[in-house]
N, CA, C and O atoms as a printed pandas DataFrame, in Angstrom:
     atom_number atom_name residue_name chain_id  residue_number  x_coord  y_coord  z_coord
0              1         N          VAL        A               1  -24.921    4.567  -11.728
1              2        CA          VAL        A               1  -24.305    3.485  -10.994
2              3         C          VAL        A               1  -23.788    4.027   -9.671
3              4         O          VAL        A               1  -23.106    5.050   -9.627
4              5         N          ILE        A               2  -24.123    3.328   -8.601
5              6        CA          ILE        A               2  -23.638    3.687   -7.277
6              7         C          ILE        A               2  -22.708    2.579   -6.806
7              8         O          ILE        A               2  -23.092    1.410   -6.761
8              9         N          VAL        A               3  -21.501    2.948   -6.461
9             10        CA          VAL        A               3  -20.533    1.980   -5.956
10            11         C          VAL        A               3  -20.393    2.192   -4.462
11            12         O          VAL        A               3  -20.081    3.289   -3.998
12            13         N          MET        A               4  -20.628    1.126   -3.718
13            14        CA          MET        A               4  -20.510    1.213   -2.262
14            15         C          MET        A               4  -19.329    0.369   -1.816
15            16         O          MET        A               4  -19.149   -0.759   -2.275
16            17         N          ALA        A               5  -18.539    0.915   -0.935
17            18        CA          ALA        A               5  -17.398    0.173   -0.411
18            19         C          ALA        A               5  -17.885   -0.941    0.494
19            20         O          ALA        A               5  -18.803   -0.745    1.291
20            21         N          GLY        A               6  -17.280   -2.095    0.375
21            22        CA          GLY        A               6  -17.641   -3.228    1.220
22            23         C          GLY        A               6  -16.734   -3.314    2.421
23            24         O          GLY        A               6  -15.907   -2.430    2.648
24            25         N          PRO        A               7  -16.882   -4.371    3.191
25            26        CA          PRO        A               7  -16.036   -4.539    4.370
26            27         C          PRO        A               7  -14.565   -4.687    3.978
27            28         O          PRO        A               7  -14.235   -5.154    2.888
28            29         N          VAL        A               8  -13.717   -4.287    4.876
29            30        CA          VAL        A               8  -12.273   -4.374    4.672
30            31         C          VAL        A               8  -11.693   -5.280    5.744
31            32         O          VAL        A               8  -12.101   -5.214    6.904
32            33         N          ALA        A               9  -10.754   -6.116    5.368
33            34        CA          ALA        A               9  -10.025   -6.926    6.346
34            35         C          ALA        A               9   -8.850   -6.079    6.824
35            36         O          ALA        A               9   -7.974   -5.725    6.035
36            37         N          ARG        A              10   -8.833   -5.759    8.100
37            38        CA          ARG        A              10   -7.771   -4.919    8.660
38            39         C          ARG        A              10   -6.971   -5.706    9.683
39            40         O          ARG        A              10   -7.520   -6.487   10.460
40            41         N          SER        A              11   -5.683   -5.488    9.668
41            42        CA          SER        A              11   -4.789   -6.146   10.618
42            43         C          SER        A              11   -4.066   -5.084   11.443
43            44         O          SER        A              11   -3.532   -4.120   10.897
44            45         N          TRP        A              12   -4.055   -5.269   12.746
45            46        CA          TRP        A              12   -3.382   -4.363   13.666
46            47         C          TRP        A              12   -1.879   -4.501   13.490
47            48         O          TRP        A              12   -1.353   -5.615   13.482
48            49         N          ASN        A              13   -1.177   -3.367   13.347
49            50        CA          ASN        A              13    0.291   -3.405   13.334
50            51         C          ASN        A              13    0.870   -2.595   14.485
51            52         O          ASN        A              13    2.034   -2.777   14.839
52            53         N          GLY        A              14    0.074   -1.698   15.077
53            54        CA          GLY        A              14    0.533   -0.914   16.222
54            55         C          GLY        A              14    1.787   -0.118   15.930
55            56         O          GLY        A              14    2.607    0.093   16.824
56            57         N          ALA        A              15    1.952    0.330   14.690
57            58        CA          ALA        A              15    3.181    1.012   14.280
58            59         C          ALA        A              15    3.396    2.346   14.996
59            60         O          ALA        A              15    4.538    2.757   15.201
60            61         N          GLN        A              16    2.302    3.031   15.381
61            62        CA          GLN        A              16    2.447    4.350   16.006
62            63         C          GLN        A              16    2.327    4.291   17.522
63            64         O          GLN        A              16    3.138    4.880   18.237
64            65         N          ASP        A              17    1.326    3.588   18.007
65            66        CA          ASP        A              17    1.071    3.461   19.444
66            67         C          ASP        A              17   -0.063    2.450   19.624
67            68         O          ASP        A              17   -0.316    1.656   18.718
68            69         N          GLY        A              18   -0.744    2.458   20.752
69            70        CA          GLY        A              18   -1.811    1.504   21.008
70            71         C          GLY        A              18   -3.198    1.995   20.667
71            72         O          GLY        A              18   -4.173    1.318   20.994
72            73         N          ASN        A              19   -3.335    3.146   20.021
73            74        CA          ASN        A              19   -4.624    3.795   19.770
74            75         C          ASN        A              19   -5.353    3.194   18.569
75            76         O          ASN        A              19   -4.864    3.263   17.442
76            77         N          TRP        A              20   -6.527    2.601   18.817
77            78        CA          TRP        A              20   -7.390    2.020   17.782
78            79         C          TRP        A              20   -7.706    3.031   16.679
79            80         O          TRP        A              20   -7.792    2.659   15.509
80            81         N          ASN        A              21   -7.876    4.291   17.036
81            82        CA          ASN        A              21   -8.339    5.314   16.095
82            83         C          ASN        A              21   -7.282    5.861   15.147
83            84         O          ASN        A              21   -7.630    6.582   14.212
84            85         N          LYS        A              22   -6.020    5.551   15.345
85            86        CA          LYS        A              22   -4.975    6.076   14.462
86            87         C          LYS        A              22   -4.850    5.192   13.222
87            88         O          LYS        A              22   -4.560    4.001   13.334
88            89         N          PRO        A              23   -5.070    5.776   12.030
89            90        CA          PRO        A              23   -5.035    5.004   10.791
90            91         C          PRO        A              23   -3.726    4.252   10.567
91            92         O          PRO        A              23   -3.731    3.154   10.010
92            93         N          GLY        A              24   -2.603    4.833   10.997
93            94        CA          GLY        A              24   -1.304    4.203   10.777
94            95         C          GLY        A              24   -1.049    2.969   11.615
95            96         O          GLY        A              24   -0.052    2.279   11.407
96            97         N          ASN        A              25   -1.936    2.675   12.566
97            98        CA          ASN        A              25   -1.805    1.467   13.375
98            99         C          ASN        A              25   -2.439    0.247   12.708
99           100         O          ASN        A              25   -2.409   -0.853   13.259
100          101         N          TRP        A              26   -3.012    0.447   11.522
101          102        CA          TRP        A              26   -3.725   -0.614   10.821
102          103         C          TRP        A              26   -3.152   -0.836    9.439
103          104         O          TRP        A              26   -2.591    0.076    8.832
104          105         N          SER        A              27   -3.295   -2.047    8.951
105          106        CA          SER        A              27   -2.926   -2.377    7.582
106          107         C          SER        A              27   -4.122   -3.065    6.933
107          108         O          SER        A              27   -4.549   -4.109    7.426
108          109         N          PRO        A              28   -4.678   -2.529    5.857
109          110        CA          PRO        A              28   -4.335   -1.264    5.241
110          111         C          PRO        A              28   -4.671   -0.100    6.176
111          112         O          PRO        A              28   -5.505   -0.246    7.070
112          113         N          PRO        A              29   -4.029    1.049    5.975
113          114        CA          PRO        A              29   -4.251    2.190    6.864
114          115         C          PRO        A              29   -5.707    2.632    6.916
115          116         O          PRO        A              29   -6.400    2.656    5.899
116          117         N          GLY        A              30   -6.155    2.979    8.105
117          118        CA          GLY        A              30   -7.517    3.460    8.321
118          119         C          GLY        A              30   -8.143    2.747    9.501
119          120         O          GLY        A              30   -7.915    1.556    9.713
120          121         N          GLY        A              31   -8.924    3.471   10.257
121          122        CA          GLY        A              31   -9.604    2.866   11.390
122          123         C          GLY        A              31  -10.710    1.931   10.935
123          124         O          GLY        A              31  -11.400    2.228    9.960
124          125         N          PRO        A              32  -10.894    0.809   11.618
125          126        CA          PRO        A              32  -11.934   -0.142   11.232
126          127         C          PRO        A              32  -13.342    0.437   11.345
127          128         O          PRO        A              32  -13.645    1.193   12.269
128          129         N          ALA        A              33  -14.190    0.071   10.394
129          130        CA          ALA        A              33  -15.612    0.381   10.434
130          131         C          ALA        A              33  -16.344   -0.812   11.044
131          132         O          ALA        A              33  -15.768   -1.890   11.188
132          133         N          SER        A              34  -17.595   -0.619   11.397
133          134        CA          SER        A              34  -18.355   -1.689   12.037
134          135         C          SER        A              34  -18.563   -2.897   11.126
135          136         O          SER        A              34  -18.907   -3.973   11.614
136          137         N          SER        A              35  -18.364   -2.747    9.825
137          138        CA          SER        A              35  -18.504   -3.866    8.888
138          139         C          SER        A              35  -17.178   -4.553    8.581
139          140         O          SER        A              35  -17.156   -5.556    7.868
140          141         N          ASP        A              36  -16.075   -4.031    9.106
141          142        CA          ASP        A              36  -14.744   -4.579    8.816
142          143         C          ASP        A              36  -14.386   -5.740    9.725
143          144         O          ASP        A              36  -14.751   -5.760   10.900
144          145         N          ASP        A              37  -13.667   -6.710    9.168
145          146        CA          ASP        A              37  -13.114   -7.810    9.947
146          147         C          ASP        A              37  -11.723   -7.413   10.410
147          148         O          ASP        A              37  -10.915   -6.915    9.626
148          149         N          VAL        A              38  -11.447   -7.637   11.692
149          150        CA          VAL        A              38  -10.223   -7.166   12.319
150          151         C          VAL        A              38   -9.416   -8.352   12.849
151          152         O          VAL        A              38   -9.961   -9.247   13.495
152          153         N          THR        A              39   -8.113   -8.347   12.568
153          154        CA          THR        A              39   -7.199   -9.348   13.110
154          155         C          THR        A              39   -6.159   -8.639   13.962
155          156         O          THR        A              39   -5.561   -7.648   13.544
156          157         N          ILE        A              40   -5.953   -9.166   15.168
157          158        CA          ILE        A              40   -4.908   -8.659   16.052
158          159         C          ILE        A              40   -3.840   -9.757   16.118
159          160         O          ILE        A              40   -4.034  -10.753   16.815
160          161         N          PRO        A              41   -2.726   -9.596   15.410
161          162        CA          PRO        A              41   -1.694  -10.633   15.402
162          163         C          PRO        A              41   -0.735  -10.492   16.583
163          164         O          PRO        A              41   -0.641   -9.433   17.204
164          165         N          ALA        A              42   -0.038  -11.565   16.873
165          166        CA          ALA        A              42    1.036  -11.508   17.871
166          167         C          ALA        A              42    2.206  -10.730   17.268
167          168         O          ALA        A              42    2.384  -10.713   16.050
168          169         N          GLY        A              43    2.988  -10.096   18.112
169          170        CA          GLY        A              43    4.207   -9.451   17.661
170          171         C          GLY        A              43    4.060   -8.033   17.150
171          172         O          GLY        A              43    5.002   -7.489   16.574
172          173         N          ALA        A              44    2.890   -7.414   17.348
173          174        CA          ALA        A              44    2.733   -6.014   16.931
174          175         C          ALA        A              44    3.664   -5.130   17.758
175          176         O          ALA        A              44    3.982   -5.451   18.903
176          177         N          LEU        A              45    4.089   -4.032   17.177
177          178        CA          LEU        A              45    5.005   -3.122   17.861
178          179         C          LEU        A              45    4.421   -2.627   19.178
179          180         O          LEU        A              45    5.124   -2.594   20.188
180          181         N          HIS        A              46    3.129   -2.237   19.184
181          182        CA          HIS        A              46    2.426   -1.799   20.394
182          183         C          HIS        A              46    1.167   -2.628   20.562
183          184         O          HIS        A              46    0.522   -2.986   19.577
184          185         N          ALA        A              47    0.813   -2.935   21.799
185          186        CA          ALA        A              47   -0.432   -3.646   22.083
186          187         C          ALA        A              47   -1.616   -2.734   21.797
187          188         O          ALA        A              47   -1.533   -1.518   21.972
188          189         N          LEU        A              48   -2.713   -3.331   21.358
189          190        CA          LEU        A              48   -3.943   -2.574   21.126
190          191         C          LEU        A              48   -4.575   -2.217   22.459
191          192         O          LEU        A              48   -4.781   -3.079   23.313
192          193         N          VAL        A              49   -4.882   -0.926   22.631
193          194        CA          VAL        A              49   -5.527   -0.450   23.858
194          195         C          VAL        A              49   -6.854    0.202   23.471
195          196         O          VAL        A              49   -6.878    1.179   22.724
196          197         N          VAL        A              50   -7.958   -0.347   23.986
197          198        CA          VAL        A              50   -9.276    0.245   23.766
198          199         C          VAL        A              50   -9.485    1.244   24.897
199          200         O          VAL        A              50   -9.718    0.858   26.042
200          201         N          ASN        A              51   -9.399    2.542   24.564
201          202        CA          ASN        A              51   -9.520    3.564   25.601
202          203         C          ASN        A              51  -10.602    4.600   25.291
203          204         O          ASN        A              51  -10.648    5.666   25.906
204          205         N          THR        A              52  -11.476    4.274   24.327
205          206        CA          THR        A              52  -12.639    5.103   24.036
206          207         C          THR        A              52  -13.835    4.187   23.819
207          208         O          THR        A              52  -13.672    3.016   23.476
208          209         N          ASN        A              53  -15.029    4.717   24.018
209          210        CA          ASN        A              53  -16.243    3.967   23.728
210          211         C          ASN        A              53  -16.666    4.239   22.295
211          212         O          ASN        A              53  -16.186    5.180   21.662
212          213         N          GLY        A              54  -17.565    3.412   21.792
213          214        CA          GLY        A              54  -18.085    3.602   20.447
214          215         C          GLY        A              54  -17.291    2.890   19.374
215          216         O          GLY        A              54  -17.570    3.067   18.188
216          217         N          LEU        A              55  -16.306    2.087   19.758
217          218        CA          LEU        A              55  -15.518    1.345   18.781
218          219         C          LEU        A              55  -16.253    0.060   18.427
219          220         O          LEU        A              55  -16.861   -0.575   19.289
220          221         N          SER        A              56  -16.194   -0.320   17.146
221          222        CA          SER        A              56  -16.846   -1.561   16.738
222          223         C          SER        A              56  -16.173   -2.129   15.501
223          224         O          SER        A              56  -15.458   -1.433   14.780
224          225         N          CYS        A              57  -16.419   -3.405   15.275
225          226        CA          CYS        A              57  -15.955   -4.105   14.090
226          227         C          CYS        A              57  -16.924   -5.247   13.832
227          228         O          CYS        A              57  -17.828   -5.493   14.631
228          229         N          HIS        A              58  -16.739   -5.934   12.730
229          230        CA          HIS        A              58  -17.585   -7.099   12.458
230          231         C          HIS        A              58  -16.958   -8.291   13.170
231          232         O          HIS        A              58  -17.251   -8.515   14.344
232          233         N          ASP        A              59  -16.104   -9.062   12.501
233          234        CA          ASP        A              59  -15.423  -10.172   13.165
234          235         C          ASP        A              59  -14.154   -9.655   13.832
235          236         O          ASP        A              59  -13.491   -8.754   13.318
236          237         N          LEU        A              60  -13.826  -10.238   14.983
237          238        CA          LEU        A              60  -12.600   -9.901   15.714
238          239         C          LEU        A              60  -11.819  -11.178   15.921
239          240         O          LEU        A              60  -12.298  -12.100   16.582
240          241         N          HIS        A              61  -10.618  -11.245   15.362
241          242        CA          HIS        A              61   -9.751  -12.409   15.490
242          243         C          HIS        A              61   -8.506  -12.000   16.273
243          244         O          HIS        A              61   -7.728  -11.162   15.819
244          245         N          ILE        A              62   -8.324  -12.596   17.449
245          246        CA          ILE        A              62   -7.162  -12.318   18.277
246          247         C          ILE        A              62   -6.247  -13.534   18.212
247          248         O          ILE        A              62   -6.605  -14.617   18.675
248          249         N          SER        A              63   -5.075  -13.349   17.639
249          250        CA          SER        A              63   -4.119  -14.441   17.471
250          251         C          SER        A              63   -3.472  -14.815   18.793
251          252         O          SER        A              63   -3.373  -13.994   19.704
252          253         N          GLN        A              64   -3.031  -16.065   18.887
253          254        CA          GLN        A              64   -2.322  -16.516   20.080
254          255         C          GLN        A              64   -1.095  -15.643   20.290
255          256         O          GLN        A              64   -0.321  -15.423   19.358
256          257         N          GLY        A              65   -0.911  -15.144   21.506
257          258        CA          GLY        A              65    0.230  -14.300   21.835
258          259         C          GLY        A              65   -0.024  -12.814   21.635
259          260         O          GLY        A              65    0.815  -11.996   22.011
260          261         N          ALA        A              66   -1.170  -12.443   21.048
261          262        CA          ALA        A              66   -1.498  -11.023   20.860
262          263         C          ALA        A              66   -2.040  -10.446   22.169
263          264         O          ALA        A              66   -2.529  -11.176   23.030
264          265         N          THR        A              67   -1.943   -9.132   22.298
265          266        CA          THR        A              67   -2.442   -8.453   23.494
266          267         C          THR        A              67   -3.472   -7.413   23.105
267          268         O          THR        A              67   -3.230   -6.577   22.234
268          269         N          VAL        A              68   -4.633   -7.471   23.764
269          270        CA          VAL        A              68   -5.681   -6.470   23.617
270          271         C          VAL        A              68   -6.044   -6.021   25.033
271          272         O          VAL        A              68   -6.421   -6.836   25.875
272          273         N          ILE        A              69   -5.928   -4.733   25.280
273          274        CA          ILE        A              69   -6.238   -4.171   26.598
274          275         C          ILE        A              69   -7.494   -3.321   26.474
275          276         O          ILE        A              69   -7.536   -2.383   25.677
276          277         N          ILE        A              70   -8.516   -3.645   27.257
277          278        CA          ILE        A              70   -9.730   -2.827   27.291
278          279         C          ILE        A              70   -9.709   -2.061   28.602
279          280         O          ILE        A              70   -9.824   -2.648   29.678
280          281         N          SER        A              71   -9.563   -0.746   28.503
281          282        CA          SER        A              71   -9.460    0.108   29.685
282          283         C          SER        A              71  -10.765    0.056   30.493
283          284         O          SER        A              71  -11.838   -0.145   29.924
284          285         N          PRO        A              72  -10.672    0.237   31.813
285          286        CA          PRO        A              72  -11.871    0.221   32.660
286          287         C          PRO        A              72  -12.924    1.212   32.160
287          288         O          PRO        A              72  -12.612    2.362   31.849
288          289         N          GLY        A              73  -14.177    0.749   32.086
289          290        CA          GLY        A              73  -15.275    1.595   31.660
290          291         C          GLY        A              73  -15.400    1.778   30.157
291          292         O          GLY        A              73  -16.292    2.495   29.704
292          293         N          LYS        A              74  -14.536    1.153   29.375
293          294        CA          LYS        A              74  -14.563    1.276   27.916
294          295         C          LYS        A              74  -15.051   -0.036   27.314
295          296         O          LYS        A              74  -15.086   -1.063   27.991
296          297         N          SER        A              75  -15.429    0.006   26.033
297          298        CA          SER        A              75  -15.945   -1.208   25.406
298          299         C          SER        A              75  -15.606   -1.242   23.922
299          300         O          SER        A              75  -15.329   -0.217   23.300
300          301         N          LEU        A              76  -15.637   -2.444   23.382
301          302        CA          LEU        A              76  -15.459   -2.690   21.960
302          303         C          LEU        A              76  -16.604   -3.602   21.548
303          304         O          LEU        A              76  -16.742   -4.700   22.086
304          305         N          THR        A              77  -17.417   -3.169   20.614
305          306        CA          THR        A              77  -18.556   -3.954   20.164
306          307         C          THR        A              77  -18.161   -4.757   18.930
307          308         O          THR        A              77  -17.636   -4.215   17.958
308          309         N          THR        A              78  -18.422   -6.047   18.992
309          310        CA          THR        A              78  -18.171   -6.933   17.876
310          311         C          THR        A              78  -19.521   -7.381   17.332
311          312         O          THR        A              78  -20.308   -7.993   18.054
312          313         N          LEU        A              79  -19.796   -7.083   16.065
313          314        CA          LEU        A              79  -21.093   -7.388   15.479
314          315         C          LEU        A              79  -21.137   -8.768   14.829
315          316         O          LEU        A              79  -22.210   -9.241   14.454
316          317         N          GLY        A              80  -19.994   -9.411   14.696
317          318        CA          GLY        A              80  -19.914  -10.744   14.107
318          319         C          GLY        A              80  -19.369  -11.722   15.134
319          320         O          GLY        A              80  -19.863  -11.802   16.259
320          321         N          ASP        A              81  -18.349  -12.459   14.733
321          322        CA          ASP        A              81  -17.745  -13.487   15.572
322          323         C          ASP        A              81  -16.508  -12.967   16.279
323          324         O          ASP        A              81  -15.827  -12.064   15.793
324          325         N          ILE        A              82  -16.228  -13.553   17.440
325          326        CA          ILE        A              82  -14.974  -13.327   18.164
326          327         C          ILE        A              82  -14.213  -14.636   18.105
327          328         O          ILE        A              82  -14.710  -15.669   18.553
328          329         N          ILE        A              83  -13.014  -14.597   17.559
329          330        CA          ILE        A              83  -12.171  -15.790   17.427
330          331         C          ILE        A              83  -10.900  -15.531   18.219
331          332         O          ILE        A              83  -10.167  -14.584   17.932
332          333         N          ILE        A              84  -10.640  -16.361   19.207
333          334        CA          ILE        A              84   -9.425  -16.212   20.021
334          335         C          ILE        A              84   -8.633  -17.494   19.890
335          336         O          ILE        A              84   -9.092  -18.558   20.307
336          337         N          ASP        A              85   -7.438  -17.401   19.310
337          338        CA          ASP        A              85   -6.574  -18.571   19.185
338          339         C          ASP        A              85   -5.999  -18.905   20.543
339          340         O          ASP        A              85   -5.429  -18.043   21.213
340          341         N          ALA        A              86   -6.144  -20.132   20.943
341          342        CA          ALA        A              86   -5.639  -20.572   22.243
342          343         C          ALA        A              86   -4.591  -21.645   22.038
343          344         O          ALA        A              86   -4.591  -22.349   21.029
344          345         N          PRO        A              87   -3.690  -21.762   23.017
345          346        CA          PRO        A              87   -2.657  -22.803   22.881
346          347         C          PRO        A              87   -3.266  -24.188   22.934
347          348         O          PRO        A              87   -2.547  -25.183   22.835
């Protein structure tokens, strides 16, 4: 029997800083994989800053009032849907 891990729903908490790659900035802890669905809620301790290339996720949900900063020349690839809550 081979057990393969499936996608994980991860929520940004920004507990340590704005770095996508730090496991402690996510709940549950761990950096998102390209198959994971990611939610960026409003009110995180630190805003999410994309400052490296090669980052990806499946669905990306940005809640109203949340902040996501993509540094010049950097990118975030979304393989599924992008959902942005608007007022």
